[in-house]
Amino acid sequence: MSDTAKLEIGGNSYEFPLVKGTENEVAINVKTLRAATKGVITIDPGYKNTGSCESAITFLDGEKGILRYRGYSIEELAAKADFLEVAYALIFGDLPNKEQLDKFKNDIKEHSLVDDDVRKILEAFPKTAHPMGVLSSLTSALTAFNPAFVDINSEEDMYHAVVRILGKFPVLVGWTMRKQKGLHLNYGKKSLCYIENIMYLMFKQPNEEFQMNPIIKNALDKLLILHADHEQNCSTSTVRIVGSSHAGLYASLSAGISALWGPLHGGANQAVLEMLEAIKADGGDTKKYMAKAKDKNDPFRLMGFGHRVYKNFDPRARIIKAAADEVLNDLGVNDPILEIARGLEKEALIDPYFVDRKLYPNVDFYSGIIYRAMGIPVEMFTVMFALGRLPGWIAQWKEMRLNQEPIGRPRQIYTGENLRPFVELDKR
Ligand code: SDX
């Protein structure tokens, strides 16, 4: 393959360099396009064909259903690592040795308190507020309580910003859920590991001892690993573009949480459960919902199906589906919703509409079934997604700043009115 791309416009020929990644992906570098062509730009709604950056963090192959963090396969990481080990690899570039990991875990524990004034912000929310809106607000508020400027070029500064947010975020998650449930707010316990502490923060009742079920602990650890990063998805791109203006880390993360909230993105895990519940209430009539999903006049989509990148099975969905079986069996939970999900998947995988469009179950299709079996309320499902994605957002924000990427500011093609004279009010 030549190392340039040729473009013909209006009888003129232009050449642009090709960029090739370590997995042989190829892009046309159009940095000089507008200047060379005196104004011509590209346009690509939803960026379906446009790369925003070069990144060394996560590799996806949508055709082959491959996902790797820092070169490690998601299958191996989910089976052999724990969440903070994976978080360290995503953020600092490689799996930590024992000394690094122990220090990382201890430093996170040292920063797992949240200023009590944050409670006052939380108290101002109605109980009915969606947890994702609360979490985004509290995350942004952390800037006010940790105003110190993070020098991106100082490894020490960046390390402390990382352990601070990884320590405090589970407290915000726990407080967000307890606020909605009308429970007193609590703090974690340093004697617990990160995953146990998350469950303690969410579920500890004042009048009983906290018991950590090892099945739930392992399943949650795996779920958070599977959600930890996913290259330039909508919320990660949001974190990068907000950070590209040199807005702070917490402000950028808060924006990412808001982007993840949408039902086309992370909000899909909540929408999947609501869809499955609707099908169950409707007598389990999956065919009716398949027809709705295929009807162009019906805005209904089969939630948890389809993906911008995966045109094959989402490797995470495969792992989560297996885990759903395991967790529900081990917990002795018989959830009819799981059967409905399986039935829907079976039908969709042979239905020409879905097959032709390469629509497969994605990460959100089965995750909610496990969260529900863990006793996590459906409105908290996307918060759990944010909890998992946090290290990926941090890693991507850090990479964007260290690469000194320019502020994100896309161009447009104007399609409005041409110049026209102002019309006085009494003449309109
Ligand atoms: C996540 O990007 C990431 O990496 C995201 C994520 C991550 O880890 O960060 O993986 C997490 O967001 C997973 C996706 C969760 N969302 C859902 O499950 C919502 C349902 N899925 C769809 O809304 C959709 O599939 C998207 C949003 C996921 C992808 O949309 P695209 O890439 O813009 O595809 P499209 O809308 O152009 O669809 C192509 C065709 C269309 O039909 P035609 O116009 O060609 O006839 O497929 C159809 C769509 O109507 N289609 C669906 C469908 N998804 C796509 N039809 C019915 N049900 C669906 N779910």
Coordinates of C-alpha atoms and ligand atoms in Angstrom, one line a residue:
M1 CA 0.0 0.0 0.0
S2 CA 1.3 3.5 -0.9
D3 CA 2.0 5.7 2.1
T4 CA -0.2 8.5 0.7
A5 CA -3.8 9.0 -0.4
K6 CA -4.6 11.0 -3.5
L7 CA -7.7 13.2 -3.8
E8 CA -9.0 14.9 -6.9
I9 CA -11.1 18.1 -6.5
G10 CA -12.1 20.4 -9.3
G11 CA -9.3 19.1 -11.6
N12 CA -6.7 19.5 -8.9
S13 CA -4.9 16.6 -7.3
Y14 CA -3.9 16.5 -3.7
E15 CA -1.9 14.0 -1.7
F16 CA -2.2 13.3 2.0
P17 CA 0.0 11.0 4.2
L18 CA -1.4 7.8 5.6
V19 CA -1.1 7.0 9.3
K20 CA -0.6 3.3 10.2
G21 CA -1.2 1.9 13.7
T22 CA 0.5 -1.0 15.5
E23 CA -2.4 -3.2 14.5
N24 CA -2.2 -2.1 10.9
E25 CA -5.2 0.2 11.0
V26 CA -4.8 3.0 8.4
A27 CA -6.0 6.6 8.4
I28 CA -5.7 9.5 6.0
N29 CA -4.1 12.4 7.9
V30 CA -6.1 15.4 6.6
K31 CA -4.5 18.0 8.8
T32 CA -3.5 20.1 5.7
L33 CA -6.7 19.5 3.7
R34 CA -8.4 22.9 4.2
A35 CA -5.3 24.9 3.6
A36 CA -4.2 22.8 0.6
T37 CA -7.7 22.9 -1.0
K38 CA -8.4 26.5 0.1
G39 CA -11.4 25.6 2.2
V40 CA -12.6 22.1 1.5
I41 CA -13.2 20.1 4.7
T42 CA -14.5 16.6 5.5
I43 CA -17.9 15.9 7.1
D44 CA -18.8 12.7 8.9
P45 CA -21.9 12.9 11.2
G46 CA -21.3 10.8 14.3
Y47 CA -17.7 10.4 13.3
K48 CA -18.4 6.9 11.9
N49 CA -15.4 7.1 9.6
T50 CA -13.3 9.6 11.5
G51 CA -10.5 9.0 14.0
S52 CA -10.2 11.7 16.7
C53 CA -6.7 10.8 17.9
E54 CA -3.9 8.2 18.0
S55 CA -4.1 6.3 21.2
A56 CA -2.0 3.5 22.9
I57 CA -4.6 2.6 25.5
T58 CA -7.3 0.2 24.0
F59 CA -7.5 -1.7 20.8
L60 CA -10.8 -2.9 19.3
D61 CA -11.4 -5.0 16.2
G62 CA -15.1 -4.8 15.6
E63 CA -15.1 -7.3 12.8
K64 CA -13.3 -9.9 14.8
G65 CA -14.8 -9.0 18.2
I66 CA -11.4 -8.3 19.8
L67 CA -10.9 -6.0 22.8
R68 CA -7.5 -5.4 24.5
Y69 CA -6.4 -2.9 27.2
R70 CA -2.7 -2.0 26.8
G71 CA -2.3 -5.1 24.6
Y72 CA -3.7 -7.5 27.2
S73 CA -6.8 -9.4 26.0
I74 CA -10.1 -8.6 27.8
E75 CA -10.6 -12.4 28.3
E76 CA -7.3 -12.8 30.2
L77 CA -7.8 -9.6 32.2
A78 CA -11.3 -10.6 33.2
A79 CA -10.1 -14.0 34.2
K80 CA -6.8 -13.2 35.9
A81 CA -6.6 -9.6 37.1
D82 CA -8.5 -7.5 39.6
F83 CA -10.1 -4.2 38.8
L84 CA -7.4 -1.9 40.4
E85 CA -4.7 -3.9 38.6
V86 CA -6.5 -3.2 35.3
A87 CA -7.0 0.4 36.3
Y88 CA -3.3 0.8 36.9
A89 CA -2.4 -0.7 33.6
L90 CA -4.9 1.5 31.7
I91 CA -3.7 4.7 33.5
F92 CA 0.1 4.1 33.8
G93 CA 0.6 1.9 30.7
D94 CA 1.4 -1.5 32.1
L95 CA 0.3 -4.1 34.7
P96 CA 1.8 -3.1 38.1
N97 CA 4.2 -5.4 40.0
K98 CA 3.2 -6.4 43.6
E99 CA 4.9 -3.4 45.2
Q100 CA 3.3 -0.9 42.8
L101 CA -0.1 -2.5 43.2
D102 CA 0.0 -2.6 47.0
K103 CA 1.0 1.0 47.1
F104 CA -1.7 2.0 44.6
K105 CA -4.4 0.2 46.7
N106 CA -3.2 1.7 49.9
D107 CA -2.9 5.2 48.5
I108 CA -6.5 4.9 47.2
K109 CA -7.7 3.9 50.6
E110 CA -5.9 7.0 52.1
H111 CA -8.1 9.2 49.8
S112 CA -11.4 7.5 50.3
L113 CA -13.0 10.3 52.4
V114 CA -15.2 13.0 50.9
D115 CA -15.6 16.4 52.4
D116 CA -18.7 16.5 54.6
D117 CA -19.9 19.6 52.9
V118 CA -20.5 17.5 49.8
R119 CA -23.3 15.9 51.8
K120 CA -25.0 19.4 51.8
I121 CA -25.0 19.4 48.0
L122 CA -26.4 15.9 48.0
E123 CA -29.1 16.8 50.5
A124 CA -30.4 19.5 48.1
F125 CA -31.3 16.9 45.6
P126 CA -34.8 15.4 45.6
K127 CA -34.9 11.6 46.3
T128 CA -36.4 11.2 42.8
A129 CA -33.3 12.7 41.1
H130 CA -31.7 10.2 38.7
P131 CA -28.5 8.9 40.2
M132 CA -26.5 9.7 37.1
G133 CA -27.5 13.4 37.3
V134 CA -26.5 13.4 41.0
L135 CA -23.2 11.6 40.4
S136 CA -22.3 14.0 37.6
S137 CA -23.0 17.0 39.9
L138 CA -21.1 15.6 42.9
T139 CA -18.1 14.7 40.7
S140 CA -18.0 18.2 39.3
A141 CA -18.3 19.6 42.9
L142 CA -15.1 17.7 43.8
T143 CA -13.3 20.4 42.0
A144 CA -14.4 22.9 44.6
F145 CA -13.1 20.7 47.4
N146 CA -9.9 19.7 45.6
P147 CA -9.0 22.9 43.8
A148 CA -5.3 22.3 43.6
F149 CA -4.2 22.6 39.9
V150 CA -3.1 19.2 38.5
D151 CA 0.2 19.7 36.8
I152 CA -0.1 17.1 34.0
N153 CA 3.6 17.1 33.5
S154 CA 4.2 16.2 37.1
E155 CA 4.0 12.4 37.6
E156 CA 3.5 12.9 41.3
D157 CA 0.7 15.4 40.8
M158 CA -1.1 13.2 38.3
Y159 CA -0.6 10.1 40.5
H160 CA -2.2 11.9 43.5
A161 CA -5.1 13.1 41.3
V162 CA -5.7 9.6 40.2
V163 CA -5.7 7.9 43.6
R164 CA -7.9 10.8 45.0
I165 CA -10.7 10.3 42.4
L166 CA -10.4 6.5 42.5
G167 CA -10.7 6.7 46.3
K168 CA -13.6 9.2 46.4
F169 CA -15.7 8.0 43.5
P170 CA -17.1 4.9 45.2
V171 CA -18.1 7.1 48.1
L172 CA -20.1 9.3 45.7
V173 CA -21.6 6.2 44.2
G174 CA -22.6 4.8 47.6
W175 CA -24.0 8.2 48.7
T176 CA -25.9 8.6 45.4
M177 CA -27.7 5.2 46.0
R178 CA -28.3 5.8 49.7
K179 CA -29.8 9.2 49.0
Q180 CA -32.3 7.7 46.6
K181 CA -33.1 4.9 49.1
G182 CA -33.4 7.3 52.1
L183 CA -30.6 5.6 53.9
H184 CA -28.0 7.4 56.1
L185 CA -24.8 8.2 54.4
N186 CA -21.8 6.1 55.4
Y187 CA -18.1 5.8 54.8
G188 CA -16.2 2.8 53.7
K189 CA -13.9 0.6 55.7
K190 CA -10.2 0.6 55.0
S191 CA -10.0 -3.1 56.1
L192 CA -12.1 -4.0 53.0
C193 CA -10.7 -4.4 49.4
Y194 CA -11.9 -1.9 46.7
I195 CA -14.8 -4.1 45.5
E196 CA -16.0 -5.1 49.0
N197 CA -15.8 -1.5 50.0
I198 CA -18.1 -0.5 47.0
M199 CA -20.7 -3.0 48.2
Y200 CA -20.3 -1.8 51.8
L201 CA -20.8 1.8 50.8
M202 CA -23.9 0.9 48.9
F203 CA -25.5 -1.8 51.1
K204 CA -24.3 -1.6 54.7
Q205 CA -27.4 -1.3 57.0
P206 CA -26.9 0.4 60.3
N207 CA -28.6 -2.4 62.2
E208 CA -26.7 -5.4 60.9
E209 CA -23.2 -6.7 60.2
F210 CA -22.0 -6.4 56.6
Q211 CA -21.5 -9.8 54.9
M212 CA -19.6 -9.8 51.5
N213 CA -20.8 -12.6 49.3
P214 CA -17.7 -13.8 47.4
I215 CA -19.8 -14.6 44.3
I216 CA -20.9 -11.1 44.1
K217 CA -17.5 -9.7 44.9
N218 CA -15.9 -11.7 42.0
A219 CA -18.8 -10.9 39.6
L220 CA -18.6 -7.2 40.3
D221 CA -14.8 -7.2 40.0
K222 CA -15.2 -8.8 36.5
L223 CA -18.0 -6.4 35.5
L224 CA -15.9 -3.4 36.4
I225 CA -13.0 -4.7 34.4
L226 CA -15.2 -5.3 31.4
H227 CA -16.4 -1.7 31.5
A228 CA -13.1 -0.1 32.2
D229 CA -12.3 1.3 28.8
H230 CA -13.5 1.2 25.2
E231 CA -11.4 3.5 23.1
Q232 CA -13.2 6.6 21.7
N233 CA -16.8 5.9 22.7
C234 CA -19.2 8.8 23.2
S235 CA -18.4 9.4 26.9
T236 CA -14.7 9.0 26.5
S237 CA -14.6 11.4 23.5
T238 CA -16.6 13.8 25.7
V239 CA -14.0 13.5 28.5
R240 CA -11.2 14.1 25.9
I241 CA -12.8 17.1 24.2
V242 CA -13.7 18.8 27.5
G243 CA -10.2 18.2 28.8
S244 CA -8.8 19.5 25.5
S245 CA -9.8 23.0 26.7
H246 CA -7.6 22.4 29.7
A247 CA -10.7 22.1 32.0
G248 CA -9.8 20.1 35.1
L249 CA -10.0 16.3 35.5
Y250 CA -13.1 16.3 37.7
A251 CA -15.0 18.7 35.3
S252 CA -14.1 16.4 32.4
L253 CA -15.2 13.3 34.2
S254 CA -18.5 15.0 35.2
A255 CA -19.1 15.7 31.5
G256 CA -18.3 12.0 30.6
I257 CA -20.8 10.8 33.2
S258 CA -23.5 13.0 31.6
A259 CA -22.7 11.6 28.1
L260 CA -22.8 8.0 29.4
W261 CA -26.3 8.6 30.9
G262 CA -27.9 8.5 27.5
P263 CA -29.9 5.4 26.6
L264 CA -28.0 4.9 23.4
H265 CA -24.8 4.6 25.4
G266 CA -24.3 3.6 29.0
G267 CA -28.0 4.2 29.9
A268 CA -28.8 1.2 27.7
N269 CA -28.2 -1.2 30.6
Q270 CA -31.1 0.4 32.5
A271 CA -33.2 0.5 29.3
V272 CA -32.5 -3.2 28.6
L273 CA -34.0 -4.2 32.0
E274 CA -37.0 -1.9 31.5
M275 CA -37.5 -3.4 28.0
L276 CA -37.3 -7.0 29.3
E277 CA -39.7 -6.1 32.2
A278 CA -42.1 -4.6 29.6
I279 CA -41.9 -7.8 27.5
K280 CA -42.5 -9.9 30.6
A281 CA -45.5 -7.8 31.6
D282 CA -46.7 -8.2 28.0
G283 CA -46.8 -12.0 28.5
G284 CA -43.3 -12.6 27.2
D285 CA -44.2 -11.7 23.6
T286 CA -40.7 -11.2 22.2
K287 CA -42.0 -11.3 18.6
K288 CA -44.0 -8.1 19.2
Y289 CA -40.9 -6.3 20.4
M290 CA -38.7 -7.6 17.6
A291 CA -41.3 -6.3 15.1
K292 CA -41.3 -2.9 16.9
A293 CA -37.5 -2.8 16.7
K294 CA -37.6 -3.4 12.9
D295 CA -40.4 -1.0 12.3
K296 CA -38.9 2.2 10.8
N297 CA -41.9 4.1 12.0
D298 CA -41.4 3.0 15.5
P299 CA -38.7 4.7 17.5
F300 CA -38.3 1.6 19.7
R301 CA -34.9 -0.1 19.4
L302 CA -33.9 -3.5 20.8
M303 CA -31.9 -2.1 23.7
G304 CA -28.6 -3.9 24.4
F305 CA -28.3 -4.7 20.7
G306 CA -26.0 -3.2 18.1
H307 CA -22.8 -1.3 18.3
R308 CA -20.9 1.3 16.4
V309 CA -17.7 -0.7 16.2
Y310 CA -18.6 -4.4 16.9
K311 CA -20.1 -6.0 13.8
N312 CA -19.6 -9.3 15.5
F313 CA -20.3 -10.5 19.1
D314 CA -19.1 -7.9 21.7
P315 CA -16.5 -10.0 23.5
R316 CA -17.7 -8.4 26.8
A317 CA -21.3 -9.6 26.2
R318 CA -20.0 -13.1 25.8
I319 CA -18.2 -13.0 29.1
I320 CA -21.1 -11.3 30.9
K321 CA -23.6 -13.8 29.5
A322 CA -21.6 -16.7 30.9
A323 CA -21.2 -14.8 34.2
A324 CA -24.9 -14.2 34.4
D325 CA -25.6 -17.9 34.3
E326 CA -23.0 -18.5 37.0
V327 CA -24.0 -15.8 39.3
L328 CA -27.7 -16.5 39.2
N329 CA -27.1 -20.2 39.7
D330 CA -24.6 -19.6 42.6
L331 CA -27.0 -17.1 44.2
G332 CA -29.9 -19.5 43.6
V333 CA -31.7 -16.7 41.8
N334 CA -34.3 -17.8 39.2
D335 CA -34.9 -14.7 37.2
P336 CA -37.5 -15.2 34.4
I337 CA -36.0 -12.0 32.8
L338 CA -32.9 -14.1 31.9
E339 CA -35.0 -16.5 30.0
I340 CA -36.7 -13.7 28.1
A341 CA -33.2 -12.2 27.3
R342 CA -32.0 -15.5 26.0
G343 CA -35.1 -15.9 23.9
L344 CA -34.8 -12.4 22.4
E345 CA -31.1 -13.0 21.6
K346 CA -31.8 -16.4 20.0
E347 CA -34.5 -14.8 17.7
A348 CA -32.4 -11.7 16.9
L349 CA -29.4 -13.8 15.9
I350 CA -31.3 -15.5 13.2
D351 CA -33.6 -12.6 12.1
P352 CA -32.5 -11.2 8.7
Y353 CA -33.0 -7.6 9.9
F354 CA -30.5 -8.0 12.7
V355 CA -28.2 -10.4 10.7
D356 CA -28.0 -8.1 7.7
R357 CA -27.2 -5.1 10.0
K358 CA -24.7 -7.2 12.1
L359 CA -26.6 -6.3 15.3
Y360 CA -25.3 -8.5 18.1
P361 CA -25.8 -8.3 21.9
N362 CA -23.5 -5.6 23.4
V363 CA -22.0 -5.1 26.8
D364 CA -25.3 -3.7 28.2
F365 CA -27.6 -6.6 27.2
Y366 CA -26.8 -9.0 30.1
S367 CA -25.0 -6.8 32.6
G368 CA -28.3 -5.5 34.2
I369 CA -29.4 -9.0 34.9
I370 CA -26.4 -9.6 37.1
Y371 CA -26.7 -6.1 38.8
R372 CA -30.3 -7.0 39.6
A373 CA -29.3 -10.3 41.1
M374 CA -26.8 -8.4 43.2
G375 CA -29.7 -6.3 44.6
I376 CA -28.6 -3.1 42.7
P377 CA -31.6 -0.9 41.8
V378 CA -32.1 -0.5 38.1
E379 CA -31.6 3.3 38.2
M380 CA -28.1 2.6 39.5
F381 CA -27.1 0.4 36.6
T382 CA -25.5 3.2 34.6
V383 CA -23.8 4.4 37.7
M384 CA -22.1 1.0 37.9
F385 CA -21.0 1.5 34.3
A386 CA -19.5 4.8 35.3
L387 CA -17.7 3.2 38.2
G388 CA -16.1 0.7 35.8
R389 CA -15.3 3.3 33.1
L390 CA -13.6 5.7 35.5
P391 CA -10.1 4.4 35.0
G392 CA -10.5 4.5 31.2
W393 CA -11.7 8.1 31.3
I394 CA -8.8 9.0 33.5
A395 CA -6.3 7.2 31.2
Q396 CA -7.7 8.8 28.0
W397 CA -7.8 12.3 29.6
K398 CA -4.2 11.9 30.7
E399 CA -3.0 10.7 27.3
M400 CA -4.8 13.5 25.5
R401 CA -3.1 16.1 27.8
L402 CA 0.3 14.5 27.7
N403 CA 0.1 14.4 23.9
Q404 CA -0.6 18.1 24.0
E405 CA -3.5 17.6 21.7
P406 CA -5.1 20.9 20.4
I407 CA -8.5 22.0 21.7
G408 CA -11.2 20.0 20.0
R409 CA -13.1 22.4 17.7
P410 CA -14.8 20.7 14.7
R411 CA -15.7 22.6 11.6
Q412 CA -19.1 22.6 9.9
I413 CA -20.9 23.1 6.6
Y414 CA -23.3 26.0 6.9
T415 CA -26.7 25.4 5.4
G416 CA -28.6 28.5 6.6
E417 CA -29.8 31.8 5.1
N418 CA -27.4 33.8 2.9
L419 CA -26.8 37.4 3.8
R420 CA -30.1 39.4 4.2
P421 CA -30.9 42.9 5.6
F422 CA -32.3 43.4 9.1
V423 CA -36.1 44.0 9.1
E424 CA -37.4 46.5 11.6
L425 CA -39.9 45.0 14.2
D426 CA -42.9 47.0 12.8
K427 CA -42.2 45.6 9.3
R428 CA -42.0 41.9 10.2
Ligands
SDX1 C1 -22.4 1.3 24.6 O1 -19.1 3.0 21.4 C2 -18.9 2.3 22.4 O2 -17.9 1.7 22.6 C3 -20.0 2.2 23.5 C4 -19.9 1.1 24.5 C5 -18.8 1.4 25.5 O3 -18.3 0.5 26.1 O4 -18.4 2.6 25.7 O5 -19.7 -0.1 24.0 C6 -21.2 1.1 25.4 O6 -22.9 2.4 24.5 C7 -23.0 0.1 24.0 C8 -24.3 0.4 23.1 C9 -25.5 0.5 24.0 N1 -26.7 1.1 23.3 C10 -27.7 0.3 23.0 O7 -27.8 -0.9 23.3 C11 -28.9 1.0 22.4 C12 -29.4 0.2 21.2 N2 -28.4 0.3 20.1 C13 -28.5 1.3 19.1 O8 -29.1 2.5 19.5 C14 -27.3 1.4 18.2 O9 -27.0 0.1 17.8 C15 -26.1 2.1 18.6 C16 -26.3 3.4 19.2 C17 -25.4 1.3 19.7 C18 -25.1 2.2 17.4 O10 -25.7 3.0 16.5 P1 -25.0 3.3 15.1 O11 -23.6 2.8 15.0 O12 -25.2 4.8 14.9 O13 -25.8 2.5 14.1 P2 -27.1 3.0 13.4 O14 -28.0 3.7 14.4 O15 -26.7 3.8 12.2 O16 -27.8 1.6 13.0 C19 -27.5 1.0 11.7 C20 -28.8 0.3 11.4 C21 -30.0 1.2 11.3 O17 -31.0 0.6 10.4 P3 -31.0 1.2 8.9 O18 -31.2 2.7 8.9 O19 -29.7 0.7 8.3 O20 -32.2 0.4 8.3 O21 -29.2 -0.7 12.4 C22 -30.4 -0.3 13.0 C23 -30.6 1.1 12.7 O22 -32.0 1.4 12.7 N3 -30.2 -0.6 14.4 C24 -31.1 -1.1 15.2 C25 -30.5 -1.2 16.5 N4 -29.2 -0.7 16.4 C26 -29.1 -0.3 15.1 N5 -32.4 -1.5 15.0 C27 -33.1 -2.0 16.1 N6 -32.5 -2.1 17.3 C28 -31.3 -1.7 17.6 N7 -30.7 -1.8 18.8

